[in-house]
């Protein structure tokens, strides 16, 4: 696991560098897209690079998760958020972005179909991730099976309170259930790039990087991934025991070595 502690602008550039390098090397790359505020600066940076010539025309993308039951035109439906924040601002082909269907009549069947769609695409090359204050990735709340696949989950009170800001501050308007890629689904991606900023993420980041691997802090499963990159600002890094070593490692990183 590589941990980079840097100002937010640099973190977004580094994540965008990884995506750009991948898409230039393989224009048909499969991207994993995350919602939440953490990846927004990365999407903005990728849009700037698209305007400067980077094309996503042959790429495909899979989303991490989706609320159950939000109407198709609801602005906070993750499908609509990803369209607004990224897909509609670049040249991804129509239908190139897929997400779990939170409006399906048969939700377990929709989850199984989603797993199959990811497999049929050859898997995700680079998965962008944020992290919840309780250590969830996608919507894999504490207690999630470390071997889980896409399924229905019940959101914790904490997550619904954290996400109420997107629903006019009303916790009651935040859906109670979601469909989410499982931890094993996420672990199947070939490169994981997680971004976190702010003091509210400090404990989750400490557990993710330095805690014991445990379903209580689902993101800790990333310690078992052969290519995981954790990009954090000073505040999110404030509880890391080995912060000085991570800073030294990044400062002494050879120029030729990307993320
Ligand atoms: C939601 C999303 C996660 C995201 C998390 C953190 O719960 N399902 O994918 O990582 O929020 O969001 P933020 O980046 O806004 O803190």
mmCIF file of C-alpha atoms and ligand atoms in Angstrom:
data_model
loop_
_atom_site.group_PDB
_atom_site.id
_atom_site.type_symbol
_atom_site.label_atom_id
_atom_site.label_comp_id
_atom_site.label_asym_id
_atom_site.label_seq_id
_atom_site.Cartn_x
_atom_site.Cartn_y
_atom_site.Cartn_z
ATOM 1 C CA UNK A 1 0.000 0.000 0.000
ATOM 2 C CA UNK A 2 1.369 3.412 -0.933
ATOM 3 C CA UNK A 3 0.355 6.347 1.250
ATOM 4 C CA UNK A 4 0.826 9.865 -0.127
ATOM 5 C CA UNK A 5 0.294 12.850 2.176
ATOM 6 C CA UNK A 6 -0.030 16.049 0.148
ATOM 7 C CA UNK A 7 -2.229 19.127 -0.374
ATOM 8 C CA UNK A 8 -5.660 18.336 -1.899
ATOM 9 C CA UNK A 9 -4.806 19.831 -5.320
ATOM 10 C CA UNK A 10 -1.757 17.606 -5.647
ATOM 11 C CA UNK A 11 -3.763 14.535 -4.601
ATOM 12 C CA UNK A 12 -6.350 15.175 -7.322
ATOM 13 C CA UNK A 13 -3.582 15.641 -9.893
ATOM 14 C CA UNK A 14 -1.901 12.388 -8.848
ATOM 15 C CA UNK A 15 -5.172 10.441 -9.143
ATOM 16 C CA UNK A 16 -5.842 12.067 -12.522
ATOM 17 C CA UNK A 17 -2.291 11.168 -13.629
ATOM 18 C CA UNK A 18 -3.028 7.515 -12.832
ATOM 19 C CA UNK A 19 -6.290 7.594 -14.794
ATOM 20 C CA UNK A 20 -4.719 9.449 -17.709
ATOM 21 C CA UNK A 21 -1.745 7.068 -17.860
ATOM 22 C CA UNK A 22 -4.119 4.107 -17.910
ATOM 23 C CA UNK A 23 -6.431 5.507 -20.593
ATOM 24 C CA UNK A 24 -3.517 6.580 -22.818
ATOM 25 C CA UNK A 25 -1.957 3.108 -22.532
ATOM 26 C CA UNK A 26 -5.287 1.357 -23.027
ATOM 27 C CA UNK A 27 -8.062 3.523 -24.524
ATOM 28 C CA UNK A 28 -10.552 0.726 -23.771
ATOM 29 C CA UNK A 29 -9.756 0.794 -20.061
ATOM 30 C CA UNK A 30 -12.457 0.045 -17.512
ATOM 31 C CA UNK A 31 -12.714 2.723 -14.823
ATOM 32 C CA UNK A 32 -14.364 2.396 -11.437
ATOM 33 C CA UNK A 33 -16.165 5.594 -10.438
ATOM 34 C CA UNK A 34 -17.059 6.708 -6.910
ATOM 35 C CA UNK A 35 -19.513 9.283 -5.657
ATOM 36 C CA UNK A 36 -19.133 11.498 -2.600
ATOM 37 C CA UNK A 37 -17.196 14.739 -2.352
ATOM 38 C CA UNK A 38 -13.716 13.177 -2.248
ATOM 39 C CA UNK A 39 -13.354 12.349 -5.973
ATOM 40 C CA UNK A 40 -14.885 15.602 -7.272
ATOM 41 C CA UNK A 41 -11.560 17.389 -7.722
ATOM 42 C CA UNK A 42 -10.269 14.357 -9.640
ATOM 43 C CA UNK A 43 -13.240 14.531 -12.023
ATOM 44 C CA UNK A 44 -12.684 18.278 -12.486
ATOM 45 C CA UNK A 45 -9.029 17.617 -13.307
ATOM 46 C CA UNK A 46 -9.942 14.841 -15.765
ATOM 47 C CA UNK A 47 -12.451 17.164 -17.457
ATOM 48 C CA UNK A 48 -9.669 19.769 -17.869
ATOM 49 C CA UNK A 49 -7.434 17.111 -19.401
ATOM 50 C CA UNK A 50 -10.266 15.972 -21.661
ATOM 51 C CA UNK A 51 -10.648 19.554 -22.880
ATOM 52 C CA UNK A 52 -6.895 19.475 -23.578
ATOM 53 C CA UNK A 53 -7.249 16.296 -25.681
ATOM 54 C CA UNK A 54 -7.611 13.260 -23.404
ATOM 55 C CA UNK A 55 -10.360 11.019 -24.795
ATOM 56 C CA UNK A 56 -12.562 8.552 -22.935
ATOM 57 C CA UNK A 57 -14.503 7.629 -26.097
ATOM 58 C CA UNK A 58 -13.555 3.954 -25.957
ATOM 59 C CA UNK A 59 -13.387 3.603 -22.171
ATOM 60 C CA UNK A 60 -16.059 2.087 -19.985
ATOM 61 C CA UNK A 61 -16.928 2.670 -16.350
ATOM 62 C CA UNK A 62 -18.698 0.986 -13.468
ATOM 63 C CA UNK A 63 -20.098 2.745 -10.441
ATOM 64 C CA UNK A 64 -19.563 1.494 -6.897
ATOM 65 C CA UNK A 65 -23.033 1.778 -5.485
ATOM 66 C CA UNK A 66 -26.550 3.200 -5.687
ATOM 67 C CA UNK A 67 -29.370 4.116 -3.339
ATOM 68 C CA UNK A 68 -32.405 1.861 -3.458
ATOM 69 C CA UNK A 69 -35.648 3.464 -4.494
ATOM 70 C CA UNK A 70 -34.673 7.017 -5.436
ATOM 71 C CA UNK A 71 -36.759 8.088 -8.476
ATOM 72 C CA UNK A 72 -34.948 7.987 -11.825
ATOM 73 C CA UNK A 73 -34.804 11.783 -12.028
ATOM 74 C CA UNK A 74 -33.731 12.380 -8.404
ATOM 75 C CA UNK A 75 -30.601 14.581 -8.402
ATOM 76 C CA UNK A 76 -28.961 12.508 -5.643
ATOM 77 C CA UNK A 77 -29.426 9.206 -7.424
ATOM 78 C CA UNK A 78 -25.777 8.225 -7.845
ATOM 79 C CA UNK A 79 -26.333 7.511 -11.528
ATOM 80 C CA UNK A 80 -27.369 11.149 -12.003
ATOM 81 C CA UNK A 81 -24.555 12.445 -9.791
ATOM 82 C CA UNK A 82 -21.915 10.639 -11.862
ATOM 83 C CA UNK A 83 -23.477 11.898 -15.106
ATOM 84 C CA UNK A 84 -23.465 15.454 -13.806
ATOM 85 C CA UNK A 85 -20.026 15.443 -12.196
ATOM 86 C CA UNK A 86 -18.119 13.454 -14.788
ATOM 87 C CA UNK A 87 -19.720 11.396 -17.571
ATOM 88 C CA UNK A 88 -21.598 14.241 -19.275
ATOM 89 C CA UNK A 89 -18.488 16.447 -19.159
ATOM 90 C CA UNK A 90 -16.239 14.060 -21.094
ATOM 91 C CA UNK A 91 -16.711 11.981 -24.237
ATOM 92 C CA UNK A 92 -17.663 8.651 -22.651
ATOM 93 C CA UNK A 93 -19.970 6.881 -25.115
ATOM 94 C CA UNK A 94 -23.686 6.568 -24.345
ATOM 95 C CA UNK A 95 -24.166 3.451 -22.218
ATOM 96 C CA UNK A 96 -20.470 3.315 -21.307
ATOM 97 C CA UNK A 97 -21.192 3.940 -17.621
ATOM 98 C CA UNK A 98 -23.082 1.289 -15.709
ATOM 99 C CA UNK A 99 -24.302 1.219 -12.127
ATOM 100 C CA UNK A 100 -26.329 -1.095 -9.929
ATOM 101 C CA UNK A 101 -30.063 -0.682 -10.611
ATOM 102 C CA UNK A 102 -31.599 0.616 -7.402
ATOM 103 C CA UNK A 103 -35.046 0.665 -9.021
ATOM 104 C CA UNK A 104 -35.074 -2.981 -10.132
ATOM 105 C CA UNK A 105 -38.136 -5.044 -9.192
ATOM 106 C CA UNK A 106 -35.805 -7.929 -8.318
ATOM 107 C CA UNK A 107 -32.876 -6.390 -6.460
ATOM 108 C CA UNK A 108 -30.870 -9.608 -5.827
ATOM 109 C CA UNK A 109 -31.114 -10.397 -9.551
ATOM 110 C CA UNK A 110 -29.939 -6.855 -10.378
ATOM 111 C CA UNK A 111 -26.927 -7.369 -8.077
ATOM 112 C CA UNK A 112 -26.026 -10.662 -9.756
ATOM 113 C CA UNK A 113 -26.423 -9.063 -13.199
ATOM 114 C CA UNK A 114 -24.128 -6.250 -12.156
ATOM 115 C CA UNK A 115 -21.396 -8.649 -11.045
ATOM 116 C CA UNK A 116 -21.738 -10.405 -14.393
ATOM 117 C CA UNK A 117 -21.495 -7.129 -16.319
ATOM 118 C CA UNK A 118 -18.240 -6.240 -14.549
ATOM 119 C CA UNK A 119 -16.841 -9.703 -15.258
ATOM 120 C CA UNK A 120 -17.941 -9.526 -18.909
ATOM 121 C CA UNK A 121 -16.073 -6.217 -19.262
ATOM 122 C CA UNK A 122 -12.901 -7.956 -18.060
ATOM 123 C CA UNK A 123 -12.957 -6.365 -14.596
ATOM 124 C CA UNK A 124 -12.139 -2.862 -13.424
ATOM 125 C CA UNK A 125 -8.645 -1.551 -14.200
ATOM 126 C CA UNK A 126 -8.584 1.400 -11.806
ATOM 127 C CA UNK A 127 -11.093 1.946 -9.021
ATOM 128 C CA UNK A 128 -11.429 5.408 -7.491
ATOM 129 C CA UNK A 129 -12.588 5.282 -3.857
ATOM 130 C CA UNK A 130 -13.560 7.567 -1.005
ATOM 131 C CA UNK A 131 -13.965 6.415 2.592
ATOM 132 C CA UNK A 132 -16.775 6.951 5.083
ATOM 133 C CA UNK A 133 -16.077 8.226 8.590
ATOM 134 C CA UNK A 134 -16.903 4.714 9.840
ATOM 135 C CA UNK A 135 -14.408 3.142 7.456
ATOM 136 C CA UNK A 136 -16.849 2.038 4.777
ATOM 137 C CA UNK A 137 -15.836 1.892 1.126
ATOM 138 C CA UNK A 138 -18.617 2.049 -1.446
ATOM 139 C CA UNK A 139 -21.474 1.296 0.973
ATOM 140 C CA UNK A 140 -19.820 -1.653 2.726
ATOM 141 C CA UNK A 141 -20.716 -0.696 6.250
ATOM 142 C CA UNK A 142 -18.923 -2.070 9.362
ATOM 143 C CA UNK A 143 -19.636 -5.771 9.679
ATOM 144 C CA UNK A 144 -19.595 -6.329 5.928
ATOM 145 C CA UNK A 145 -18.201 -9.655 4.843
ATOM 146 C CA UNK A 146 -14.665 -9.250 3.609
ATOM 147 C CA UNK A 147 -15.644 -11.703 0.830
ATOM 148 C CA UNK A 148 -18.845 -9.864 -0.153
ATOM 149 C CA UNK A 149 -20.072 -9.313 -3.693
ATOM 150 C CA UNK A 150 -22.648 -6.797 -4.977
ATOM 151 C CA UNK A 151 -25.700 -6.934 -2.711
ATOM 152 C CA UNK A 152 -28.287 -4.969 -0.767
ATOM 153 C CA UNK A 153 -27.062 -3.213 2.372
ATOM 154 C CA UNK A 154 -28.769 -1.231 5.115
ATOM 155 C CA UNK A 155 -27.119 2.138 5.679
ATOM 156 C CA UNK A 156 -25.941 2.976 9.190
ATOM 157 C CA UNK A 157 -27.352 5.951 11.074
ATOM 158 C CA UNK A 158 -23.872 7.522 10.849
ATOM 159 C CA UNK A 159 -23.735 7.239 7.052
ATOM 160 C CA UNK A 160 -27.255 8.598 6.660
ATOM 161 C CA UNK A 161 -26.331 11.542 8.903
ATOM 162 C CA UNK A 162 -23.089 12.100 6.954
ATOM 163 C CA UNK A 163 -24.996 12.081 3.652
ATOM 164 C CA UNK A 164 -27.942 14.209 4.836
ATOM 165 C CA UNK A 165 -26.055 17.272 3.551
ATOM 166 C CA UNK A 166 -26.842 16.093 0.028
ATOM 167 C CA UNK A 167 -30.556 15.881 0.917
ATOM 168 C CA UNK A 168 -31.105 19.406 2.179
ATOM 169 C CA UNK A 169 -29.875 18.403 5.649
ATOM 170 C CA UNK A 170 -32.767 15.988 6.185
ATOM 171 C CA UNK A 171 -31.668 12.546 7.462
ATOM 172 C CA UNK A 172 -35.209 11.269 6.882
ATOM 173 C CA UNK A 173 -34.841 11.901 3.157
ATOM 174 C CA UNK A 174 -31.691 9.748 2.890
ATOM 175 C CA UNK A 175 -32.670 6.246 1.690
ATOM 176 C CA UNK A 176 -32.264 3.418 4.186
ATOM 177 C CA UNK A 177 -30.973 0.840 1.703
ATOM 178 C CA UNK A 178 -28.497 0.684 -1.122
ATOM 179 C CA UNK A 179 -26.938 -1.692 -3.615
ATOM 180 C CA UNK A 180 -23.183 -1.794 -3.366
ATOM 181 C CA UNK A 181 -20.257 -3.599 -4.889
ATOM 182 C CA UNK A 182 -18.959 -5.947 -2.217
ATOM 183 C CA UNK A 183 -15.499 -5.823 -0.697
ATOM 184 C CA UNK A 184 -14.399 -8.776 -2.832
ATOM 185 C CA UNK A 185 -15.789 -7.047 -5.922
ATOM 186 C CA UNK A 186 -13.723 -3.946 -5.147
ATOM 187 C CA UNK A 187 -10.662 -6.058 -4.370
ATOM 188 C CA UNK A 188 -10.914 -7.572 -7.865
ATOM 189 C CA UNK A 189 -10.069 -4.204 -9.443
ATOM 190 C CA UNK A 190 -6.457 -4.087 -10.587
ATOM 191 C CA UNK A 191 -5.559 -0.750 -8.956
ATOM 192 C CA UNK A 192 -7.323 0.921 -6.031
ATOM 193 C CA UNK A 193 -6.913 4.687 -5.586
ATOM 194 C CA UNK A 194 -8.535 6.035 -2.416
ATOM 195 C CA UNK A 195 -8.796 9.735 -1.593
ATOM 196 C CA UNK A 196 -9.568 11.200 1.830
ATOM 197 C CA UNK A 197 -9.362 14.677 3.253
ATOM 198 C CA UNK A 198 -10.297 16.376 6.490
ATOM 199 C CA UNK A 199 -10.010 15.528 10.182
ATOM 200 C CA UNK A 200 -13.308 13.596 10.211
ATOM 201 C CA UNK A 201 -11.582 10.918 8.108
ATOM 202 C CA UNK A 202 -8.431 10.683 10.279
ATOM 203 C CA UNK A 203 -9.488 7.680 12.378
ATOM 204 C CA UNK A 204 -10.842 5.787 9.350
ATOM 205 C CA UNK A 205 -7.586 6.463 7.456
ATOM 206 C CA UNK A 206 -5.503 5.308 10.433
ATOM 207 C CA UNK A 207 -7.487 2.074 10.618
ATOM 208 C CA UNK A 208 -7.378 1.588 6.842
ATOM 209 C CA UNK A 209 -3.594 1.867 6.685
ATOM 210 C CA UNK A 210 -2.424 0.718 10.102
ATOM 211 C CA UNK A 211 -5.261 -1.123 11.839
ATOM 212 C CA UNK A 212 -5.879 -4.871 11.930
ATOM 213 C CA UNK A 213 -7.793 -6.197 8.914
ATOM 214 C CA UNK A 214 -11.327 -6.449 10.189
ATOM 215 C CA UNK A 215 -14.937 -6.250 9.065
ATOM 216 C CA UNK A 216 -15.340 -3.547 11.741
ATOM 217 C CA UNK A 217 -13.308 -1.200 9.490
ATOM 218 C CA UNK A 218 -14.178 -2.533 6.028
ATOM 219 C CA UNK A 219 -11.567 -0.437 4.191
ATOM 220 C CA UNK A 220 -8.811 -2.398 5.994
ATOM 221 C CA UNK A 221 -9.294 -5.152 3.398
ATOM 222 C CA UNK A 222 -7.269 -2.883 1.097
ATOM 223 C CA UNK A 223 -4.133 -3.890 3.028
ATOM 224 C CA UNK A 224 -4.417 -7.217 1.188
ATOM 225 C CA UNK A 225 -4.504 -5.593 -2.269
ATOM 226 C CA UNK A 226 -1.269 -5.789 -4.284
ATOM 227 C CA UNK A 227 -1.720 -2.303 -5.780
ATOM 228 C CA UNK A 228 -3.485 0.125 -3.471
ATOM 229 C CA UNK A 229 -2.776 3.852 -3.317
ATOM 230 C CA UNK A 230 -4.049 6.022 -0.451
ATOM 231 C CA UNK A 231 -4.012 9.774 -1.115
ATOM 232 C CA UNK A 232 -4.633 11.912 1.983
ATOM 233 C CA UNK A 233 -4.266 15.517 3.080
ATOM 234 C CA UNK A 234 -2.557 16.543 6.343
ATOM 235 C CA UNK A 235 -5.805 16.521 8.341
ATOM 236 C CA UNK A 236 -6.834 13.053 7.191
ATOM 237 C CA UNK A 237 -3.260 11.874 7.894
ATOM 238 C CA UNK A 238 -3.209 13.366 11.399
ATOM 239 C CA UNK A 239 -3.672 10.027 13.199
ATOM 240 C CA UNK A 240 -1.229 7.986 11.101
ATOM 241 C CA UNK A 241 1.487 6.545 13.338
ATOM 242 C CA UNK A 242 3.990 6.257 10.500
ATOM 243 C CA UNK A 243 3.157 9.598 8.824
ATOM 244 C CA UNK A 244 6.818 10.686 8.836
ATOM 245 C CA UNK A 245 7.834 7.520 7.028
ATOM 246 C CA UNK A 246 5.098 7.925 4.406
ATOM 247 C CA UNK A 247 6.230 11.537 3.821
ATOM 248 C CA UNK A 248 9.858 10.422 3.536
ATOM 249 C CA UNK A 249 8.942 7.630 1.129
ATOM 250 C CA UNK A 250 7.040 10.025 -1.130
ATOM 251 C CA UNK A 251 9.797 12.675 -0.988
ATOM 252 C CA UNK A 252 12.391 10.053 -1.942
ATOM 253 C CA UNK A 253 10.272 8.378 -4.603
ATOM 254 C CA UNK A 254 12.147 7.925 -7.877
ATOM 255 C CA UNK A 255 10.869 10.179 -10.712
ATOM 256 C CA UNK A 256 10.202 7.203 -12.975
ATOM 257 C CA UNK A 257 7.842 5.544 -10.517
ATOM 258 C CA UNK A 258 4.175 6.389 -10.984
ATOM 259 C CA UNK A 259 1.368 5.536 -8.595
HETATM 260 C C1 LIG B 1 -20.785 7.609 0.429
HETATM 261 C C2 LIG B 1 -20.352 6.780 -0.772
HETATM 262 C C3 LIG B 1 -18.915 6.333 -0.643
HETATM 263 C C4 LIG B 1 -18.036 7.507 -0.250
HETATM 264 C C5 LIG B 1 -18.483 8.074 1.071
HETATM 265 C C6 LIG B 1 -17.626 9.235 1.544
HETATM 266 O O1 LIG B 1 -21.151 6.838 1.511
HETATM 267 N N1 LIG B 1 -21.173 5.646 -0.965
HETATM 268 O O2 LIG B 1 -18.486 5.778 -1.869
HETATM 269 O O3 LIG B 1 -16.709 7.099 -0.173
HETATM 270 O O4 LIG B 1 -19.819 8.531 0.885
HETATM 271 O O5 LIG B 1 -18.055 10.408 0.935
HETATM 272 P P1 LIG B 1 -17.273 11.774 0.952
HETATM 273 O O6 LIG B 1 -16.179 11.632 -0.034
HETATM 274 O O7 LIG B 1 -18.298 12.778 0.516
HETATM 275 O O8 LIG B 1 -16.808 11.988 2.342
#
